[in-house]
Structures are given as structure tokens and as C-alpha cells.
Amino acid sequence: MEDPDETANKSRHKKMIQDSRFKVQGLPIMISLFFVLLIYGHVAMAGPYLDSAHGNYTPSPGYGVNRTATANSGYARGNCAHCHEQHASIGGSEPTPASGSASPFALFADNFDNKIIGPYVQTDNFCFYCHVNVGAVQTEGSITNKQYSNTFGGYTIDSATDIMGAFSLNSYHNLYDIQDFAKTKFDFFKDSSNPCVACHNPHRAKRNKAHPTDPSYTAISRPTDHENLWGDDANERMSNYTYYRPPYYYGSNATYEPDGSALHDGSLIPDYNAFCLDCHQYQVPTSQSASMNPNTPATYLTAINWSASGDMHGERSRIYDVNGTGNSRTGTIIAPYNVVPVQSNYVLSCLDCHEPHGSVLVSGRPSSYLLRKKVNNNRVDGCGPGEGNFCETDFCGSCHTFSHCGGPQGCFQCHYHGAYGNGPGWCGSWVGPVF
């Protein structure tokens, strides 16, 4: 019996072919026929694409890919040709490739120019041709993508309004490092693959920003499972962790991320821990950020252990009560992490503290490690003017009270991924995990 979803996809393909908006104007008949055969020859692959953000074309006008140059030649919104110039001919003429020559995957420009350090410009990354809020090749002229803290946390000040802008902030996921690591770890990732596809499958990714309450619209795919979305199934969400509770939504002490509602079981949030640890369970080479952990080799990021044997912000059991009882250091844990069921223990999501693309925060340390400007209804602030100002004590104070960190920028001296007290010294006499 044929799968109902596949049947529906075939129907949509047939409609697209019949739709006059989908016609290819000015192409020779033989080329048009070849294009039709190409579509029907890839029904299984094209179905999920038409459900993706890039393939969307209905209801009209849709929001899928629609490059001005190809749209003007008659290609409908969502058509593959907006990204892939498979015939090197549009309307009977051959456009000059943006990169000056044919690009891998028949793209209209090269995927990535191997730039080692940002800030980036539009020609550095194929995705930036559309994911910018000014000068996009998309017919609308711009695509807005705000920070995670804004879209899913309710924060109202924009430090970046597009993807290229986020990757050009003070602390960012280094694209060269992503590409360099992904091609050594994941079979689908090729030497000429775009760094963005390590986390996103452009033929599957959906428009989560427009549906923050519905993770079935997730935009991510695990690097270890590139052909499937991650977070769209109920067993791929933070609700899998008994001791997870989302942070407060900005401006509220009663509603939670990602939608500002009272629901707080993690069922609306993809399991970002499993997603991020596909890479960050390893010591990842870095060309830019040095780790705070002295046990991590230079030019590598610390391998993160979020299991019951790892960090306390992960699944490791709490050592002291939330009110600090038994701890020689002062401090408590504040709401919403001091009540049942997370009172006895808790696990955080990676994106409760980190932005996925880039952070505006400026640090005197080697990096601000993509830390969020807004954490648990707290605008991280306190050490100077400007949106990028950042006291470590104010960041940690989003969830903790304390008075033992040796100054406003002293927290990360002792507390970082994998931190472990080693006895008398700057960080006290405690021997054991301290993060």
C-alpha cells in the first residue's frame, strides 16, 4: 500500500507541474521535458522538500526560495533552480556564475570560501545570499532571522536580525571550524559542503521562527542523522528529561520559553543536548576560542560530558540543597529551579545559556562562548555601557545567588565545562565537580 504522505506529495507535484506559475519560460521543449522527468524521477526526495521552508509555495504567495534572477525568468517560488543552475541556461542564455565558474552541487555560487575568521560578508557563504536583512537575492530583498533569545525567549532588543549578522557578532560559531570538523566526522558532509548543513538540511528544514509553539516545524537535523529533522517527534524533545524546566520568558516570572505560556515540561523544545553533543562530546579543534579548562589542549574546545557522570548543569546529581545547606560557600538557586520537580536536581538545555549562531556579549576572556544576552528573564548586564557589556556575576546571577566569585568577572575562573576542584588554591579546598 502506498504511503499516504507520499501520495499527497505526488499530488502536490502534479499540481505544481500543472500550475501555470511553475512554467519555465523560453526554454526549448526538450529541456522542459527533461526538467519534468527530473522532478518525477525524484519524487521520494522532493516530497519532504516541498514541505520545507525553502520549498514552500502554497498557499500563495508562499515563502520558499524565489531568487530574483530566476523568478524574472518564470521559475515559480520553491523551484530548485533558484539555488541549483542545473542547465547553466535560463531563458536561452547562460548567466555568469556568481563565483566565476561552475560551483559544487550546481549551486549558483560557491558554498563557502574557507574564510578562517569572521566577520563574514555575503560572498563568504552561499546561505548568506538570502539570509540577510538587506541585499538578499530573494525577491523580497531580505530574510529576517532574530536571535534565539528573541524568537524563543521574548527578548526585545535585536543584536542581529539576520543569520549573517549573528555570525558576525563578537562571539560566533566559527564556520571554518565547523566545516573542518564535520568533514572528518560525518559521512554525508563533503569537502565542498556548506558549514550550515552540519546542523540544517536545506531540503528538510522548516520555518520554526514562525511557529515557536510547534517543534514539528523544527529547522535542525542532527549531524548524525542528516536526512531527518530533529525535534519534530515527541521523543526528540527536552521533555525526555525528568528534571528539565525551561527558563522564564523575558518580562515574566510565571511563563516560560519558548512561547511565553505556562507550559513548562520541555515538550515544545527540541532536545538540543543530544543535538549539540553530536559534535561537542568531542574535543573540537578551534581556530579562534581557547577553552577555560586547563586540561583541554590548546586550539581545542573542551569535550562536554552532560551525562550523570559529567557536569552538574547536565544530568549529574546536585551535591548541595538548593538553599546551599552543607556548602561552605554561600549561595542558593533561584526560581524556577528551586521547586518540584527540579528542586532535587535539574538538567539544562544548551540553548538555555548559549545562542546557536552568535552572541553580542563581549568578554575579557578568550571568548564569551556564545552566551545569551537574556537568560531566565534576566538581561545580562552590569559591567559597562552598551548591549555587549557583560559581568560574569550577572550572567550566573540569572539562576544563582552567591558572594564568593572574587569580583564581577570571577565566575569563569573556577566554573566552566568539566571544571573540577583540586584542593587548596584560588578556587577553594573542595575536591570534586564545580560546574
C-alpha positions as a Python dict, from the first residue, in 0.01 Angstrom:
ca = {
    (1, 'M'): (0, 0, 0),
    (2, 'E'): (136, 340, -91),
    (3, 'D'): (224, 575, 194),
    (4, 'P'): (-49, 846, 234),
    (5, 'D'): (216, 1117, 274),
    (6, 'E'): (387, 1009, -47),
    (7, 'T'): (55, 1011, -227),
    (8, 'A'): (-10, 1363, -105),
    (9, 'N'): (338, 1471, -217),
    (10, 'K'): (283, 1329, -564),
    (11, 'S'): (-43, 1521, -589),
    (12, 'R'): (131, 1841, -497),
    (13, 'H'): (400, 1774, -758),
    (14, 'K'): (134, 1720, -1020),
    (15, 'K'): (-33, 2045, -922),
    (16, 'M'): (296, 2231, -947),
    (17, 'I'): (356, 2096, -1294),
    (18, 'Q'): (6, 2194, -1400),
    (19, 'D'): (25, 2531, -1230),
    (20, 'S'): (100, 2799, -1484),
    (21, 'R'): (314, 2975, -1223),
    (22, 'F'): (553, 2682, -1238),
    (23, 'K'): (623, 2708, -1611),
    (24, 'V'): (975, 2766, -1738),
    (25, 'Q'): (950, 3041, -1994),
    (26, 'G'): (1162, 3043, -2307),
    (27, 'L'): (1329, 2705, -2263),
    (28, 'P'): (1345, 2465, -2555),
    (29, 'I'): (1081, 2193, -2538),
    (30, 'M'): (1335, 1914, -2491),
    (31, 'I'): (1488, 2088, -2190),
    (32, 'S'): (1144, 2141, -2040),
    (33, 'L'): (1064, 1772, -2082),
    (34, 'F'): (1392, 1679, -1921),
    (35, 'F'): (1305, 1902, -1626),
    (36, 'V'): (969, 1729, -1585),
    (37, 'L'): (1137, 1390, -1589),
    (38, 'L'): (1389, 1515, -1338),
    (39, 'I'): (1110, 1609, -1096),
    (40, 'Y'): (916, 1285, -1131),
    (41, 'G'): (1239, 1086, -1108),
    (42, 'H'): (1299, 1224, -756),
    (43, 'V'): (954, 1211, -602),
    (44, 'A'): (1077, 1048, -280),
    (45, 'M'): (1337, 1319, -229),
    (46, 'A'): (1129, 1613, -349),
    (47, 'G'): (830, 1543, -123),
    (48, 'P'): (996, 1650, 203),
    (49, 'Y'): (1149, 1941, 15),
    (50, 'L'): (807, 2081, -71),
    (51, 'D'): (720, 2064, 299),
    (52, 'S'): (1036, 2255, 389),
    (53, 'A'): (1077, 2630, 433),
    (54, 'H'): (1281, 2650, 113),
    (55, 'G'): (1031, 2453, -95),
    (56, 'N'): (715, 2623, 28),
    (57, 'Y'): (499, 2775, -247),
    (58, 'T'): (145, 2745, -112),
    (59, 'P'): (-81, 2899, -2),
    (60, 'S'): (13, 3177, -239),
    (61, 'P'): (238, 3366, -228),
    (62, 'G'): (431, 3120, -8),
    (63, 'Y'): (767, 3186, 148),
    (64, 'G'): (1007, 2942, -24),
    (65, 'V'): (1314, 3028, -228),
    (66, 'N'): (1246, 3282, -501),
    (67, 'R'): (1567, 3434, -637),
    (68, 'T'): (1501, 3750, -832),
    (69, 'A'): (1711, 3649, -1135),
    (70, 'T'): (1533, 3317, -1181),
    (71, 'A'): (1190, 3443, -1076),
    (72, 'N'): (1213, 3702, -1352),
    (73, 'S'): (1269, 3415, -1597),
    (74, 'G'): (948, 3242, -1494),
    (75, 'Y'): (1059, 2996, -1228),
    (76, 'A'): (797, 2957, -957),
    (77, 'R'): (864, 3005, -588),
    (78, 'G'): (1025, 2698, -435),
    (79, 'N'): (1172, 2579, -767),
    (80, 'C'): (1508, 2401, -737),
    (81, 'A'): (1656, 2637, -998),
    (82, 'H'): (1657, 2926, -752),
    (83, 'C'): (1961, 2760, -589),
    (84, 'H'): (2075, 2498, -845),
    (85, 'E'): (2153, 2610, -1201),
    (86, 'Q'): (2134, 2259, -1339),
    (87, 'H'): (2132, 2359, -1706),
    (88, 'A'): (2361, 2664, -1696),
    (89, 'S'): (2090, 2827, -1905),
    (90, 'I'): (1797, 3047, -1817),
    (91, 'G'): (1565, 3173, -2087),
    (92, 'G'): (1809, 3053, -2352),
    (93, 'S'): (2107, 3249, -2221),
    (94, 'E'): (2386, 3147, -1988),
    (95, 'P'): (2428, 3363, -1680),
    (96, 'T'): (2774, 3413, -1539),
    (97, 'P'): (2807, 3211, -1216),
    (98, 'A'): (2842, 3432, -910),
    (99, 'S'): (3170, 3260, -827),
    (100, 'G'): (3301, 3298, -1184),
    (101, 'S'): (3284, 2926, -1260),
    (102, 'A'): (3064, 2624, -1201),
    (103, 'S'): (3011, 2556, -830),
    (104, 'P'): (2978, 2222, -647),
    (105, 'F'): (2624, 2083, -624),
    (106, 'A'): (2534, 2303, -928),
    (107, 'L'): (2477, 2597, -695),
    (108, 'F'): (2478, 2949, -839),
    (109, 'A'): (2774, 3036, -613),
    (110, 'D'): (3033, 2850, -408),
    (111, 'N'): (2921, 2707, -76),
    (112, 'F'): (3197, 2853, 140),
    (113, 'D'): (3522, 3036, 69),
    (114, 'N'): (3716, 2884, 364),
    (115, 'K'): (3744, 3214, 546),
    (116, 'I'): (3905, 3127, 878),
    (117, 'I'): (3795, 3422, 1093),
    (118, 'G'): (3487, 3646, 1076),
    (119, 'P'): (3325, 3890, 1042),
    (120, 'Y'): (3174, 3750, 727),
    (121, 'V'): (3043, 3913, 410),
    (122, 'Q'): (2771, 3787, 180),
    (123, 'T'): (3004, 3617, -68),
    (124, 'D'): (3171, 3410, 205),
    (125, 'N'): (2879, 3169, 240),
    (126, 'F'): (2614, 3061, -10),
    (127, 'C'): (2338, 3083, 254),
    (128, 'F'): (2416, 3450, 314),
    (129, 'Y'): (2294, 3539, -36),
    (130, 'C'): (1940, 3508, 103),
    (131, 'H'): (1969, 3506, 485),
    (132, 'V'): (2046, 3878, 522),
    (133, 'N'): (1804, 4157, 604),
    (134, 'V'): (1948, 4392, 341),
    (135, 'G'): (2061, 4299, -11),
    (136, 'A'): (1925, 3946, -33),
    (137, 'V'): (1893, 3793, -380),
    (138, 'Q'): (1546, 3677, -274),
    (139, 'T'): (1267, 3876, -441),
    (140, 'E'): (1159, 4017, -105),
    (141, 'G'): (1508, 4168, -68),
    (142, 'S'): (1556, 4039, 286),
    (143, 'I'): (1500, 3750, 525),
    (144, 'T'): (1478, 3824, 896),
    (145, 'N'): (1611, 3573, 1149),
    (146, 'K'): (1644, 3709, 1502),
    (147, 'Q'): (1850, 3568, 1788),
    (148, 'Y'): (1728, 3260, 1977),
    (149, 'S'): (1681, 3480, 2288),
    (150, 'N'): (1440, 3696, 2090),
    (151, 'T'): (1249, 3437, 1889),
    (152, 'F'): (1206, 3182, 2166),
    (153, 'G'): (1290, 3384, 2479),
    (154, 'G'): (1088, 3701, 2429),
    (155, 'Y'): (1386, 3940, 2450),
    (156, 'T'): (1307, 4263, 2271),
    (157, 'I'): (1640, 4425, 2175),
    (158, 'D'): (1788, 4298, 1849),
    (159, 'S'): (2163, 4242, 1842),
    (160, 'A'): (2125, 4076, 1500),
    (161, 'T'): (1826, 4044, 1271),
    (162, 'D'): (1968, 3801, 1016),
    (163, 'I'): (2189, 3493, 1004),
    (164, 'M'): (2494, 3664, 855),
    (165, 'G'): (2468, 3933, 1123),
    (166, 'A'): (2454, 3673, 1401),
    (167, 'F'): (2768, 3502, 1266),
    (168, 'S'): (2940, 3842, 1264),
    (169, 'L'): (2883, 3923, 1632),
    (170, 'N'): (3157, 3925, 1895),
    (171, 'S'): (3133, 3552, 1967),
    (172, 'Y'): (3012, 3314, 1695),
    (173, 'H'): (3013, 2957, 1571),
    (174, 'N'): (3323, 2963, 1352),
    (175, 'L'): (3220, 2840, 1005),
    (176, 'Y'): (3567, 2723, 906),
    (177, 'D'): (3594, 2515, 1223),
    (178, 'I'): (3251, 2362, 1163),
    (179, 'Q'): (3341, 2261, 809),
    (180, 'D'): (3682, 2133, 915),
    (181, 'F'): (3535, 1915, 1191),
    (182, 'A'): (3221, 1795, 1009),
    (183, 'K'): (3405, 1654, 710),
    (184, 'T'): (3611, 1434, 940),
    (185, 'K'): (3314, 1304, 1141),
    (186, 'F'): (3002, 1278, 925),
    (187, 'D'): (2981, 1073, 604),
    (188, 'F'): (2723, 1296, 433),
    (189, 'F'): (2947, 1603, 472),
    (190, 'K'): (3183, 1658, 178),
    (191, 'D'): (3488, 1881, 135),
    (192, 'S'): (3273, 2130, -59),
    (193, 'S'): (2970, 2114, 173),
    (194, 'N'): (2839, 2430, 332),
    (195, 'P'): (2917, 2458, 708),
    (196, 'C'): (2549, 2539, 774),
    (197, 'V'): (2439, 2192, 657),
    (198, 'A'): (2618, 2035, 952),
    (199, 'C'): (2312, 2145, 1155),
    (200, 'H'): (2049, 2215, 888),
    (201, 'N'): (1931, 2008, 593),
    (202, 'P'): (1820, 2275, 343),
    (203, 'H'): (1583, 2027, 178),
    (204, 'R'): (1411, 1944, 510),
    (205, 'A'): (1443, 2249, 740),
    (206, 'K'): (1113, 2412, 834),
    (207, 'R'): (1018, 2759, 947),
    (208, 'N'): (1039, 2724, 1325),
    (209, 'K'): (1062, 3101, 1375),
    (210, 'A'): (701, 3138, 1258),
    (211, 'H'): (582, 2853, 1481),
    (212, 'P'): (773, 2880, 1812),
    (213, 'T'): (500, 2677, 1987),
    (214, 'D'): (523, 2388, 1742),
    (215, 'P'): (854, 2194, 1724),
    (216, 'S'): (722, 1989, 1432),
    (217, 'Y'): (838, 2297, 1238),
    (218, 'T'): (1196, 2242, 1353),
    (219, 'A'): (1478, 2374, 1134),
    (220, 'I'): (1752, 2140, 1256),
    (221, 'S'): (1883, 1795, 1163),
    (222, 'R'): (2138, 1609, 1375),
    (223, 'P'): (2476, 1578, 1206),
    (224, 'T'): (2450, 1204, 1273),
    (225, 'D'): (2105, 1187, 1107),
    (226, 'H'): (2117, 1443, 829),
    (227, 'E'): (1824, 1309, 628),
    (228, 'N'): (1573, 1357, 910),
    (229, 'L'): (1454, 1657, 1107),
    (230, 'W'): (1529, 1665, 1480),
    (231, 'G'): (1272, 1768, 1738),
    (232, 'D'): (965, 1706, 1523),
    (233, 'D'): (889, 1378, 1702),
    (234, 'A'): (772, 1381, 2065),
    (235, 'N'): (1059, 1156, 2175),
    (236, 'E'): (1313, 1414, 2046),
    (237, 'R'): (1234, 1692, 2292),
    (238, 'M'): (1356, 1825, 2626),
    (239, 'S'): (1054, 1667, 2798),
    (240, 'N'): (1253, 1344, 2780),
    (241, 'Y'): (1448, 1475, 3080),
    (242, 'T'): (1252, 1436, 3406),
    (243, 'Y'): (1447, 1722, 3562),
    (244, 'Y'): (1420, 1976, 3284),
    (245, 'R'): (1234, 2305, 3319),
    (246, 'P'): (1259, 2588, 3062),
    (247, 'P'): (1381, 2932, 3171),
    (248, 'Y'): (1134, 3211, 3236),
    (249, 'Y'): (1019, 3408, 2932),
    (250, 'Y'): (1152, 3764, 2923),
    (251, 'G'): (944, 4001, 3133),
    (252, 'S'): (773, 3724, 3328),
    (253, 'N'): (817, 3514, 3641),
    (254, 'A'): (522, 3292, 3557),
    (255, 'T'): (556, 3196, 3189),
    (256, 'Y'): (831, 3003, 3012),
    (257, 'E'): (1027, 2964, 2690),
    (258, 'P'): (976, 2903, 2402),
    (259, 'D'): (633, 3067, 2374),
    (260, 'G'): (561, 3267, 2689),
    (261, 'S'): (297, 3021, 2810),
    (262, 'A'): (258, 2847, 3147),
    (263, 'L'): (354, 2509, 2997),
    (264, 'H'): (697, 2417, 3134),
    (265, 'D'): (768, 2049, 3073),
    (266, 'G'): (1003, 2095, 2775),
    (267, 'S'): (760, 1935, 2530),
    (268, 'L'): (782, 2238, 2296),
    (269, 'I'): (1164, 2238, 2278),
    (270, 'P'): (1383, 2004, 2069),
    (271, 'D'): (1636, 1803, 2266),
    (272, 'Y'): (1922, 2044, 2197),
    (273, 'N'): (2154, 1849, 2427),
    (274, 'A'): (2151, 1539, 2206),
    (275, 'F'): (2175, 1764, 1900),
    (276, 'C'): (2476, 1969, 2015),
    (277, 'L'): (2660, 1672, 2163),
    (278, 'D'): (2682, 1508, 1822),
    (279, 'C'): (2983, 1740, 1787),
    (280, 'H'): (3059, 1874, 2134),
    (281, 'Q'): (3101, 1537, 2304),
    (282, 'Y'): (3442, 1556, 2135),
    (283, 'Q'): (3730, 1795, 2176),
    (284, 'V'): (3656, 2010, 1872),
    (285, 'P'): (3952, 2189, 1707),
    (286, 'T'): (3916, 2566, 1714),
    (287, 'S'): (4097, 2836, 1524),
    (288, 'Q'): (3971, 3111, 1748),
    (289, 'S'): (3837, 3042, 2100),
    (290, 'A'): (4053, 2899, 2375),
    (291, 'S'): (3895, 2675, 2639),
    (292, 'M'): (3882, 2785, 3003),
    (293, 'N'): (3957, 2428, 3108),
    (294, 'P'): (4332, 2384, 3173),
    (295, 'N'): (4300, 2013, 3097),
    (296, 'T'): (4189, 2083, 2740),
    (297, 'P'): (4473, 2102, 2484),
    (298, 'A'): (4540, 2439, 2324),
    (299, 'T'): (4344, 2502, 2000),
    (300, 'Y'): (4063, 2267, 2111),
    (301, 'L'): (3727, 2319, 2281),
    (302, 'T'): (3650, 2112, 2591),
    (303, 'A'): (3463, 1787, 2530),
    (304, 'I'): (3133, 1819, 2717),
    (305, 'N'): (3002, 1540, 2937),
    (306, 'W'): (2633, 1614, 3006),
    (307, 'S'): (2559, 1267, 3147),
    (308, 'A'): (2511, 1162, 3510),
    (309, 'S'): (2889, 1132, 3540),
    (310, 'G'): (2955, 1477, 3395),
    (311, 'D'): (2863, 1839, 3468),
    (312, 'M'): (2608, 1925, 3739),
    (313, 'H'): (2432, 2159, 3496),
    (314, 'G'): (2376, 1840, 3297),
    (315, 'E'): (2238, 1515, 3436),
    (316, 'R'): (2480, 1483, 3728),
    (317, 'S'): (2302, 1489, 4066),
    (318, 'R'): (2303, 1803, 4277),
    (319, 'I'): (2560, 1796, 4559),
    (320, 'Y'): (2400, 2052, 4793),
    (321, 'D'): (2043, 2160, 4862),
    (322, 'V'): (1904, 2448, 4657),
    (323, 'N'): (1934, 2670, 4968),
    (324, 'G'): (2303, 2593, 4992),
    (325, 'T'): (2280, 2376, 5303),
    (326, 'G'): (2602, 2184, 5351),
    (327, 'N'): (2808, 2411, 5128),
    (328, 'S'): (3088, 2615, 5284),
    (329, 'R'): (3036, 2868, 5003),
    (330, 'T'): (2734, 3095, 5024),
    (331, 'G'): (2463, 3079, 4762),
    (332, 'T'): (2127, 2943, 4660),
    (333, 'I'): (1945, 2852, 4339),
    (334, 'I'): (1651, 3067, 4236),
    (335, 'A'): (1324, 3009, 4050),
    (336, 'P'): (1219, 2826, 3851),
    (337, 'Y'): (1492, 2581, 3951),
    (338, 'N'): (1418, 2569, 4325),
    (339, 'V'): (1080, 2397, 4320),
    (340, 'V'): (948, 2047, 4249),
    (341, 'P'): (1035, 1854, 4034),
    (342, 'V'): (1369, 2023, 3961),
    (343, 'Q'): (1434, 2113, 4325),
    (344, 'S'): (1606, 1780, 4383),
    (345, 'N'): (1806, 1803, 4062),
    (346, 'Y'): (1792, 1971, 3721),
    (347, 'V'): (1933, 1949, 3371),
    (348, 'L'): (1969, 2249, 3142),
    (349, 'S'): (1933, 2270, 2766),
    (350, 'C'): (2240, 2402, 2582),
    (351, 'L'): (2030, 2686, 2442),
    (352, 'D'): (1918, 2796, 2789),
    (353, 'C'): (2264, 2958, 2814),
    (354, 'H'): (2406, 2974, 2460),
    (355, 'E'): (2299, 3131, 2130),
    (356, 'P'): (2330, 2885, 1839),
    (357, 'H'): (2484, 3128, 1586),
    (358, 'G'): (2648, 3417, 1769),
    (359, 'S'): (2640, 3639, 2078),
    (360, 'V'): (2669, 4014, 2122),
    (361, 'L'): (2839, 3977, 2462),
    (362, 'V'): (3199, 4100, 2488),
    (363, 'S'): (3437, 3931, 2730),
    (364, 'G'): (3785, 3998, 2856),
    (365, 'R'): (3844, 3623, 2827),
    (366, 'P'): (3932, 3446, 2501),
    (367, 'S'): (3563, 3437, 2416),
    (368, 'S'): (3216, 3497, 2556),
    (369, 'Y'): (3136, 3146, 2427),
    (370, 'L'): (2812, 3241, 2250),
    (371, 'L'): (2646, 3313, 2586),
    (372, 'R'): (2298, 3461, 2569),
    (373, 'K'): (2224, 3825, 2644),
    (374, 'K'): (1897, 3722, 2804),
    (375, 'V'): (1889, 3429, 3048),
    (376, 'N'): (1593, 3326, 3265),
    (377, 'N'): (1419, 3666, 3250),
    (378, 'N'): (1747, 3843, 3321),
    (379, 'R'): (1907, 4087, 3078),
    (380, 'V'): (2273, 4001, 3135),
    (381, 'D'): (2441, 4331, 3211),
    (382, 'G'): (2636, 4515, 3474),
    (383, 'C'): (2993, 4591, 3363),
    (384, 'G'): (2972, 4884, 3127),
    (385, 'P'): (2760, 5058, 2865),
    (386, 'G'): (2624, 4905, 2551),
    (387, 'E'): (2437, 4590, 2459),
    (388, 'G'): (2758, 4385, 2464),
    (389, 'N'): (2854, 4464, 2823),
    (390, 'F'): (2873, 4159, 3039),
    (391, 'C'): (2953, 4076, 3403),
    (392, 'E'): (3007, 3708, 3468),
    (393, 'T'): (2842, 3751, 3808),
    (394, 'D'): (2531, 3893, 3641),
    (395, 'F'): (2519, 3603, 3396),
    (396, 'C'): (2545, 3342, 3673),
    (397, 'G'): (2308, 3551, 3885),
    (398, 'S'): (2034, 3467, 3636),
    (399, 'C'): (1991, 3140, 3828),
    (400, 'H'): (2215, 3164, 4138),
    (401, 'T'): (2274, 3386, 4440),
    (402, 'F'): (2630, 3390, 4576),
    (403, 'S'): (2903, 3614, 4710),
    (404, 'H'): (3220, 3417, 4658),
    (405, 'C'): (3337, 3474, 4300),
    (406, 'G'): (3618, 3721, 4361),
    (407, 'G'): (3479, 4013, 4163),
    (408, 'P'): (3235, 4077, 3879),
    (409, 'Q'): (3441, 3881, 3626),
    (410, 'G'): (3550, 3598, 3854),
    (411, 'C'): (3292, 3321, 3800),
    (412, 'F'): (3452, 3155, 3499),
    (413, 'Q'): (3787, 3139, 3677),
    (414, 'C'): (3660, 2828, 3855),
    (415, 'H'): (3330, 2733, 3689),
    (416, 'Y'): (3335, 2602, 3330),
    (417, 'H'): (3251, 2281, 3144),
    (418, 'G'): (3440, 1995, 3304),
    (419, 'A'): (3560, 2209, 3598),
    (420, 'Y'): (3679, 2005, 3894),
    (421, 'G'): (3810, 2136, 4226),
    (422, 'N'): (4159, 2017, 4304),
    (423, 'G'): (4207, 2123, 4662),
    (424, 'P'): (4361, 2434, 4821),
    (425, 'G'): (4407, 2724, 4586),
    (426, 'W'): (4222, 3012, 4426),
    (427, 'C'): (3904, 2809, 4386),
    (428, 'G'): (3885, 2675, 4742),
    (429, 'S'): (3950, 2346, 4914),
    (430, 'W'): (3665, 2147, 4760),
    (431, 'V'): (3772, 1842, 4558),
    (432, 'G'): (3501, 1747, 4308),
    (433, 'P'): (3285, 1885, 4028),
    (434, 'V'): (3234, 2263, 4032),
    (435, 'F'): (3013, 2320, 3727),
}
